[in-house]
Amino acid sequence: MPCTVIVGAFWGDEGKGKIVSYLALKDKLDICVRTGSVNAAHTVWMEGKRYALHMVPAAFVYEKCRLLIGAGANVHVAKFLEEVEATNVKNRIAIDSQASIIEEKHSIQDKTSAHLKGLGTTGWGIGPAIEERVRRTAKLAKDIPKLQPYLTEVSKEVNEAIDAGEKVLLEGTQGLMLSLFHGTYPYVTGRDTSASAICSEAGVGPTKVDNVMIVFKAFMTRVGAGPLPGELAKEEAIKRGWFETAAGTGRDRRSAPFDFELAKKAVMINGATQATVTKLDVLYPECKGAGTFEELPKDAKQFIKEIERQTKIPVVLIGTGPEALDIIDRRK
Ligand code: IMP
Ligand code: MG
C-alpha cells in the first residue's frame, strides 16, 4: 500500500478474490478498483457464505471500502445491479462514466462467431464487446439510465486518494497467460491482463504504484482451450484433489503442476514485487488452517522457498483454507 495492484499469474482462478478480500479486511482498504469484465468470477468466502463476483470488487467484504469499476472495464448492467443488491453496496459503489457496456448481442456473437469458435470463451461476449469499443460504437456507462446513480470519474477519485496517502488496491482479472499480448494467443481473453494494463484501465500511471502482488495457485488450472504445460488427465487431477469447476461458467478446470518457468515470466512482465500462493492446503492437506509459516510441514515450506528462490520475490501471503482470513501473513 498505498497503491497495490493484484494480478493473476497463470490462467485466472488463482484465488485473487480471496487475496483481495483478505487485504480489504486486514489492511482496511479505502478504495478497491475492479477492472476487466463479467467473464471473470472472483470467489469470496465470507462467514460461511460463498460469493462468485462478476462485477463487484472483492473488497466489498470490508464495509468501509469504496468500490469502483474503471474506465477500461466492460459493465454488464443486469449482473452489476444484481450483485450490488446481493452484496448490499449500493451507497459505496461507482462506475467510471466511460466504462463500456457489454450487451446480450455480444454474448450471442461470442457463441456464434466463426472466428471465436474453438477458443473456449466464456460466452459472456467479451471479445465482441471489446471489438465494438475499438470500433468506437460501444455504449458507455453514461448512456445507460439505470447506471446514472452510480457514475463517477474513477481516475480522479483514485489518483486523489493515492495522493492523500489512502490505501488503494487495483484488482486485476484473469492471469498473465490469458493476456491478449503476452498469453497463449489466440487462446486468450480480449484484453491485456498484466499489471500495466490494469493500471491503464483504472487510470493510474505506473509511477503511482508501490506494489504489484502476483497471485499464484499452488497448482495451475485452465478452462477453455489452449496449451497447459504438464496437463494431468482428469482422473489424476481428481486423485490429487486438484479437480475444480469454474466459478463463473461451471466448466471443468484442466489442471497441471506448478510451472516455475511460467511463474518467472509472469513475475517479470508484471514487475511483481510480492507473491502470494493460494490453496497450499490442497497440495499439502496437513497445511489446512495453519496460521504461521513455522506450522507448515517441511515439504510445503520447501515449495514456498523454491518459489522465492526462482522468482526472486518474497511469498508474503499463503492461503491455507477457503475463508478470507485463512491466510498465513508474512508481511512485516
Ligand atoms: P473470454 O474471456 O470469454 O473471451 O474467453 C477467452 C479465454 O479466457 C477462455 O479460455 C476462457 O475460459 C478464459 N477466461 C476468461 N475469463 C476467465 C476467468 O476469469 N478465469 C479463467 N479463465 C477465463
Ligand atoms: Mg475465476
Short mmCIF file of C-alpha atoms and ligand atoms in Angstrom, two decimals:
data_model
loop_
_atom_site.label_atom_id
_atom_site.label_comp_id
_atom_site.label_asym_id
_atom_site.label_seq_id
_atom_site.Cartn_x
_atom_site.Cartn_y
_atom_site.Cartn_z
CA MET A 1 0.00 0.00 0.00
CA PRO A 2 -0.88 2.95 -0.63
CA CYS A 3 -1.31 1.65 -4.20
CA THR A 4 -1.13 -2.08 -4.82
CA VAL A 5 -2.02 -3.94 -7.99
CA ILE A 6 -3.22 -7.54 -7.72
CA VAL A 7 -2.59 -9.75 -10.74
CA GLY A 8 -3.04 -13.39 -11.63
CA ALA A 9 0.00 -15.36 -12.75
CA PHE A 10 -1.48 -18.13 -14.86
CA TRP A 11 -4.91 -18.62 -16.49
CA GLY A 12 -7.08 -16.92 -13.90
CA ASP A 13 -8.77 -18.63 -10.98
CA GLU A 14 -5.66 -18.33 -8.85
CA GLY A 15 -7.71 -17.02 -5.95
CA LYS A 16 -7.45 -13.27 -6.48
CA GLY A 17 -10.89 -12.83 -4.89
CA LYS A 18 -9.71 -14.42 -1.67
CA ILE A 19 -6.49 -12.38 -1.55
CA VAL A 20 -8.31 -9.12 -2.25
CA SER A 21 -10.94 -9.85 0.39
CA TYR A 22 -8.23 -10.65 2.93
CA LEU A 23 -6.33 -7.43 2.20
CA ALA A 24 -9.55 -5.42 2.37
CA LEU A 25 -10.29 -6.67 5.87
CA LYS A 26 -6.75 -6.81 7.19
CA ASP A 27 -5.35 -3.58 5.76
CA LYS A 28 -8.65 -1.68 5.90
CA LEU A 29 -8.57 -0.63 2.26
CA ASP A 30 -10.01 2.77 1.40
CA ILE A 31 -10.62 2.07 -2.31
CA CYS A 32 -10.71 -1.03 -4.49
CA VAL A 33 -11.00 -0.71 -8.28
CA ARG A 34 -12.10 -3.64 -10.35
CA THR A 35 -11.02 -3.92 -13.96
CA GLY A 36 -11.89 -6.37 -16.75
CA SER A 37 -15.38 -7.67 -17.07
CA VAL A 38 -18.09 -10.13 -16.29
CA ASN A 39 -16.19 -13.14 -17.72
CA ALA A 40 -14.06 -13.21 -14.58
CA ALA A 41 -15.66 -14.62 -11.45
CA HIS A 42 -13.86 -13.84 -8.20
CA THR A 43 -14.77 -16.17 -5.38
CA VAL A 44 -15.04 -14.79 -1.87
CA TRP A 45 -15.99 -16.85 1.18
CA MET A 46 -17.30 -14.74 4.00
CA GLU A 47 -18.72 -16.19 7.22
CA GLY A 48 -19.58 -19.46 5.54
CA LYS A 49 -21.24 -17.78 2.57
CA ARG A 50 -19.82 -18.03 -0.95
CA TYR A 51 -19.92 -15.18 -3.43
CA ALA A 52 -18.80 -15.56 -7.06
CA LEU A 53 -18.45 -11.93 -8.10
CA HIS A 54 -18.54 -10.95 -11.76
CA MET A 55 -18.70 -7.17 -11.33
CA VAL A 56 -18.48 -6.03 -7.71
CA PRO A 57 -14.89 -5.71 -6.40
CA ALA A 58 -13.93 -8.49 -3.97
CA ALA A 59 -13.08 -5.89 -1.30
CA PHE A 60 -16.82 -5.44 -0.64
CA VAL A 61 -16.31 -7.57 2.50
CA TYR A 62 -14.79 -4.55 4.26
CA GLU A 63 -17.79 -2.30 4.75
CA LYS A 64 -15.85 0.99 4.68
CA CYS A 65 -14.13 0.30 1.36
CA ARG A 66 -15.21 2.42 -1.61
CA LEU A 67 -15.77 0.18 -4.65
CA LEU A 68 -15.06 1.38 -8.17
CA ILE A 69 -15.18 -0.01 -11.69
CA GLY A 70 -12.60 1.53 -14.01
CA ALA A 71 -12.94 3.23 -17.39
CA GLY A 72 -11.34 0.27 -19.14
CA ALA A 73 -13.91 -2.18 -17.80
CA ASN A 74 -16.91 -3.62 -19.63
CA VAL A 75 -20.02 -3.41 -17.50
CA HIS A 76 -22.84 -5.95 -17.69
CA VAL A 77 -25.73 -3.84 -16.43
CA ALA A 78 -28.04 -6.60 -15.17
CA LYS A 79 -25.25 -8.50 -13.45
CA PHE A 80 -23.93 -5.31 -11.87
CA LEU A 81 -27.34 -4.39 -10.44
CA GLU A 82 -27.96 -7.95 -9.23
CA GLU A 83 -24.62 -8.10 -7.41
CA VAL A 84 -24.98 -4.63 -5.92
CA GLU A 85 -28.20 -5.90 -4.38
CA ALA A 86 -26.72 -9.22 -3.20
CA THR A 87 -23.71 -7.58 -1.55
CA ASN A 88 -25.64 -4.56 -0.29
CA VAL A 89 -23.10 -1.98 -1.52
CA LYS A 90 -25.39 0.50 -3.24
CA ASN A 91 -24.15 3.51 -1.30
CA ARG A 92 -20.42 2.86 -1.84
CA ILE A 93 -20.01 1.59 -5.38
CA ALA A 94 -19.49 3.61 -8.57
CA ILE A 95 -18.60 3.14 -12.23
CA ASP A 96 -16.50 5.34 -14.46
CA SER A 97 -18.75 7.21 -16.90
CA GLN A 98 -16.56 5.97 -19.76
CA ALA A 99 -16.64 2.26 -18.89
CA SER A 100 -18.23 0.46 -21.82
CA ILE A 101 -21.26 -1.78 -21.79
CA ILE A 102 -21.40 -5.45 -22.60
CA GLU A 103 -24.75 -6.43 -24.03
CA GLU A 104 -26.76 -9.53 -24.80
CA LYS A 105 -25.93 -9.21 -28.51
CA HIS A 106 -22.21 -9.54 -27.63
CA SER A 107 -22.89 -12.79 -25.83
CA ILE A 108 -24.76 -14.12 -28.86
CA GLN A 109 -21.91 -13.08 -31.16
CA ASP A 110 -19.42 -14.72 -28.80
CA LYS A 111 -21.28 -18.02 -29.08
CA THR A 112 -21.90 -17.89 -32.82
CA SER A 113 -18.95 -16.10 -34.49
CA ALA A 114 -16.80 -18.37 -36.64
CA HIS A 115 -13.56 -16.61 -35.64
CA LEU A 116 -14.14 -17.34 -31.94
CA LYS A 117 -15.08 -20.96 -32.43
CA GLY A 118 -12.85 -23.42 -30.62
CA LEU A 119 -11.25 -20.89 -28.28
CA GLY A 120 -13.46 -21.95 -25.40
CA THR A 121 -14.52 -18.42 -24.49
CA THR A 122 -16.78 -17.91 -21.50
CA GLY A 123 -19.66 -16.89 -23.78
CA TRP A 124 -20.28 -13.62 -21.94
CA GLY A 125 -19.38 -11.64 -25.06
CA ILE A 126 -16.07 -10.11 -24.00
CA GLY A 127 -14.35 -10.29 -27.39
CA PRO A 128 -17.30 -8.82 -29.33
CA ALA A 129 -17.84 -6.08 -26.70
CA ILE A 130 -14.21 -5.04 -26.93
CA GLU A 131 -14.32 -5.19 -30.74
CA GLU A 132 -17.24 -2.79 -30.59
CA ARG A 133 -15.37 -0.43 -28.30
CA VAL A 134 -12.41 -0.42 -30.66
CA ARG A 135 -14.81 0.48 -33.49
CA ARG A 136 -15.95 3.45 -31.34
CA THR A 137 -19.58 2.32 -31.49
CA ALA A 138 -19.91 0.90 -27.95
CA LYS A 139 -22.37 2.25 -25.43
CA LEU A 140 -20.77 3.75 -22.36
CA ALA A 141 -21.95 3.67 -18.75
CA LYS A 142 -23.05 7.32 -19.04
CA ASP A 143 -25.53 6.31 -21.78
CA ILE A 144 -27.44 3.90 -19.53
CA PRO A 145 -30.31 5.37 -17.48
CA LYS A 146 -30.12 2.66 -14.78
CA LEU A 147 -26.46 3.46 -14.14
CA GLN A 148 -26.93 7.22 -13.62
CA PRO A 149 -26.84 6.98 -9.79
CA TYR A 150 -23.50 5.17 -9.95
CA LEU A 151 -21.43 7.35 -12.27
CA THR A 152 -18.10 8.84 -11.27
CA GLU A 153 -14.66 9.70 -12.66
CA VAL A 154 -12.67 6.77 -11.33
CA SER A 155 -9.23 8.05 -12.35
CA LYS A 156 -9.80 11.29 -10.46
CA GLU A 157 -11.05 9.56 -7.31
CA VAL A 158 -8.24 7.07 -7.31
CA ASN A 159 -5.40 9.48 -8.01
CA GLU A 160 -6.63 11.90 -5.36
CA ALA A 161 -6.85 9.03 -2.89
CA ILE A 162 -3.31 7.88 -3.69
CA ASP A 163 -2.01 11.44 -3.34
CA ALA A 164 -3.74 11.70 0.03
CA GLY A 165 -1.97 8.53 1.21
CA GLU A 166 -5.10 6.40 1.26
CA LYS A 167 -4.89 2.66 0.70
CA VAL A 168 -5.85 1.79 -2.86
CA LEU A 169 -5.98 -1.60 -4.46
CA LEU A 170 -6.39 -2.28 -8.18
CA GLU A 171 -7.99 -5.68 -8.68
CA GLY A 172 -6.87 -7.39 -11.88
CA THR A 173 -8.75 -10.21 -13.54
CA GLN A 174 -7.70 -13.45 -15.27
CA GLY A 175 -3.98 -14.17 -15.39
CA LEU A 176 -0.94 -13.34 -17.48
CA MET A 177 -1.24 -16.45 -19.65
CA LEU A 178 -4.66 -15.19 -20.82
CA SER A 179 -3.26 -11.78 -21.80
CA LEU A 180 -4.09 -10.69 -25.33
CA PHE A 181 -0.44 -9.60 -25.70
CA HIS A 182 1.61 -11.94 -23.54
CA GLY A 183 -0.54 -15.04 -23.19
CA THR A 184 -1.09 -18.19 -25.23
CA TYR A 185 -2.58 -16.39 -28.25
CA PRO A 186 -5.11 -16.98 -29.76
CA TYR A 187 -6.30 -18.88 -26.67
CA VAL A 188 -6.52 -15.70 -24.62
CA THR A 189 -9.09 -13.19 -23.46
CA GLY A 190 -9.84 -9.95 -25.30
CA ARG A 191 -7.53 -7.65 -23.31
CA ASP A 192 -4.12 -7.41 -21.75
CA THR A 193 -4.25 -8.74 -18.18
CA SER A 194 -0.84 -7.52 -16.99
CA ALA A 195 -0.29 -5.03 -14.16
CA SER A 196 0.37 -2.19 -16.60
CA ALA A 197 -2.94 -2.80 -18.34
CA ILE A 198 -4.80 -2.91 -15.03
CA CYS A 199 -3.33 0.50 -14.14
CA SER A 200 -4.31 1.80 -17.55
CA GLU A 201 -7.90 0.57 -17.19
CA ALA A 202 -8.18 2.29 -13.82
CA GLY A 203 -6.45 5.48 -14.98
CA VAL A 204 -3.39 5.24 -12.73
CA GLY A 205 0.12 5.96 -14.02
CA PRO A 206 2.94 3.48 -13.41
CA THR A 207 4.84 5.86 -11.10
CA LYS A 208 1.90 5.82 -8.68
CA VAL A 209 2.12 2.11 -7.97
CA ASP A 210 4.10 0.94 -4.95
CA ASN A 211 3.48 -2.75 -5.07
CA VAL A 212 2.47 -5.40 -7.59
CA MET A 213 1.28 -8.51 -5.84
CA ILE A 214 1.11 -11.58 -8.04
CA VAL A 215 -1.21 -14.44 -7.13
CA PHE A 216 -0.06 -17.99 -7.75
CA LYS A 217 -2.16 -21.03 -7.07
CA ALA A 218 -0.14 -23.97 -5.70
CA PHE A 219 -1.01 -25.83 -8.92
CA MET A 220 -2.19 -24.47 -12.28
CA THR A 221 -5.64 -24.67 -13.83
CA ARG A 222 -7.18 -23.50 -17.06
CA VAL A 223 -10.68 -23.55 -18.53
CA GLY A 224 -11.34 -23.45 -22.25
CA ALA A 225 -8.93 -24.47 -24.97
CA GLY A 226 -5.21 -23.81 -25.42
CA PRO A 227 -1.91 -25.12 -24.12
CA LEU A 228 -1.41 -26.11 -20.50
CA PRO A 229 2.14 -27.38 -19.90
CA GLY A 230 2.26 -30.53 -17.76
CA GLU A 231 -1.51 -31.11 -18.03
CA LEU A 232 -2.83 -34.04 -15.97
CA ALA A 233 -5.54 -36.45 -17.00
CA LYS A 234 -8.85 -35.69 -15.28
CA GLU A 235 -8.65 -38.94 -13.24
CA GLU A 236 -5.21 -37.96 -11.95
CA ALA A 237 -6.44 -34.46 -11.07
CA ILE A 238 -9.33 -35.98 -9.13
CA LYS A 239 -6.97 -38.37 -7.33
CA ARG A 240 -4.74 -35.48 -6.27
CA GLY A 241 -7.72 -33.40 -5.15
CA TRP A 242 -6.92 -30.69 -7.74
CA PHE A 243 -10.02 -31.09 -9.85
CA GLU A 244 -12.12 -27.91 -9.88
CA THR A 245 -15.04 -26.47 -11.80
CA ALA A 246 -15.07 -22.82 -12.86
CA ALA A 247 -16.72 -20.30 -10.52
CA GLY A 248 -18.14 -18.39 -13.47
CA THR A 249 -19.16 -20.94 -16.06
CA GLY A 250 -19.24 -24.23 -14.11
CA ARG A 251 -16.96 -25.85 -16.70
CA ASP A 252 -14.30 -28.38 -15.73
CA ARG A 253 -10.94 -26.82 -14.99
CA ARG A 254 -7.98 -28.61 -16.51
CA SER A 255 -5.00 -28.83 -14.16
CA ALA A 256 -1.22 -29.17 -14.09
CA PRO A 257 1.59 -28.92 -11.57
CA PHE A 258 3.09 -25.51 -10.78
CA ASP A 259 5.44 -24.40 -13.57
CA PHE A 260 8.42 -22.34 -12.41
CA GLU A 261 9.31 -21.04 -15.88
CA LEU A 262 5.82 -19.63 -16.38
CA ALA A 263 5.91 -18.22 -12.86
CA LYS A 264 9.14 -16.37 -13.62
CA LYS A 265 7.75 -14.99 -16.86
CA ALA A 266 4.63 -13.76 -15.06
CA VAL A 267 6.71 -12.07 -12.36
CA MET A 268 8.87 -10.40 -14.99
CA ILE A 269 6.12 -8.99 -17.20
CA ASN A 270 4.02 -7.83 -14.28
CA GLY A 271 7.01 -6.31 -12.49
CA ALA A 272 5.76 -8.17 -9.43
CA THR A 273 7.26 -7.18 -6.10
CA GLN A 274 5.47 -9.67 -3.85
CA ALA A 275 3.92 -13.08 -4.38
CA THR A 276 1.05 -14.91 -2.76
CA VAL A 277 0.35 -18.63 -3.02
CA THR A 278 -3.20 -19.87 -2.64
CA LYS A 279 -4.55 -23.37 -1.96
CA LEU A 280 -1.38 -24.66 -0.35
CA ASP A 281 -3.72 -26.88 1.70
CA VAL A 282 -4.86 -28.57 -1.49
CA LEU A 283 -1.29 -29.52 -2.36
CA TYR A 284 -0.37 -30.38 1.25
CA PRO A 285 -3.53 -31.24 3.24
CA GLU A 286 -1.61 -31.02 6.55
CA CYS A 287 -1.45 -27.25 5.94
CA LYS A 288 -5.20 -26.77 6.31
CA GLY A 289 -5.96 -23.89 8.65
CA ALA A 290 -2.29 -23.25 9.51
CA GLY A 291 -1.76 -19.69 10.76
CA THR A 292 2.04 -19.46 10.75
CA PHE A 293 4.81 -20.48 8.36
CA GLU A 294 6.52 -22.47 11.11
CA GLU A 295 3.48 -24.76 11.42
CA LEU A 296 3.80 -25.92 7.81
CA PRO A 297 5.20 -29.36 7.00
CA LYS A 298 8.74 -29.45 5.64
CA ASP A 299 7.83 -30.16 2.00
CA ALA A 300 5.31 -27.28 1.95
CA LYS A 301 7.92 -24.90 3.35
CA GLN A 302 10.37 -26.10 0.72
CA PHE A 303 7.87 -25.48 -2.07
CA ILE A 304 7.37 -21.88 -0.90
CA LYS A 305 11.12 -21.34 -0.57
CA GLU A 306 11.65 -22.70 -4.08
CA ILE A 307 9.14 -20.19 -5.47
CA GLU A 308 11.03 -17.40 -3.70
CA ARG A 309 14.39 -18.69 -4.91
CA GLN A 310 13.33 -18.91 -8.54
CA THR A 311 11.19 -15.79 -8.84
CA LYS A 312 13.40 -13.70 -6.55
CA ILE A 313 10.42 -12.12 -4.80
CA PRO A 314 9.04 -12.92 -1.33
CA VAL A 315 5.92 -15.01 -0.83
CA VAL A 316 4.08 -12.81 1.64
CA LEU A 317 0.64 -14.40 1.85
CA ILE A 318 -0.16 -18.12 1.84
CA GLY A 319 -3.70 -19.47 1.57
CA THR A 320 -4.45 -22.43 3.84
CA GLY A 321 -8.25 -22.61 3.52
CA PRO A 322 -11.18 -21.06 1.62
CA GLU A 323 -12.30 -18.29 4.02
CA ALA A 324 -10.96 -14.76 3.54
CA LEU A 325 -8.99 -14.99 6.78
CA ASP A 326 -7.46 -18.47 6.21
CA ILE A 327 -4.08 -16.93 5.40
CA ILE A 328 -0.53 -17.01 6.67
CA ASP A 329 0.59 -13.37 6.57
CA ARG A 330 4.35 -13.00 6.47
CA ARG A 331 4.41 -9.25 5.86
CA LYS A 332 6.22 -7.18 8.49
P1 IMP B 1 -13.28 -14.86 -22.97
O1 IMP B 1 -12.54 -14.06 -21.96
O2 IMP B 1 -14.67 -15.19 -22.54
O3 IMP B 1 -13.17 -14.32 -24.36
O4 IMP B 1 -12.54 -16.31 -23.05
C1 IMP B 1 -11.21 -16.46 -23.56
C2 IMP B 1 -10.43 -17.45 -22.72
O5 IMP B 1 -10.18 -16.91 -21.43
C3 IMP B 1 -11.18 -18.77 -22.47
O6 IMP B 1 -10.25 -19.83 -22.42
C4 IMP B 1 -11.79 -18.55 -21.10
O7 IMP B 1 -12.05 -19.76 -20.44
C5 IMP B 1 -10.70 -17.75 -20.43
N1 IMP B 1 -11.20 -16.91 -19.33
C6 IMP B 1 -11.83 -15.74 -19.42
N2 IMP B 1 -12.10 -15.25 -18.19
C7 IMP B 1 -11.60 -16.12 -17.32
C8 IMP B 1 -11.55 -16.16 -15.90
O8 IMP B 1 -11.99 -15.28 -15.18
N3 IMP B 1 -10.95 -17.24 -15.35
C9 IMP B 1 -10.42 -18.22 -16.11
N4 IMP B 1 -10.45 -18.23 -17.43
C10 IMP B 1 -11.02 -17.19 -18.03
MG MG B 2 -12.39 -17.03 -11.52
#
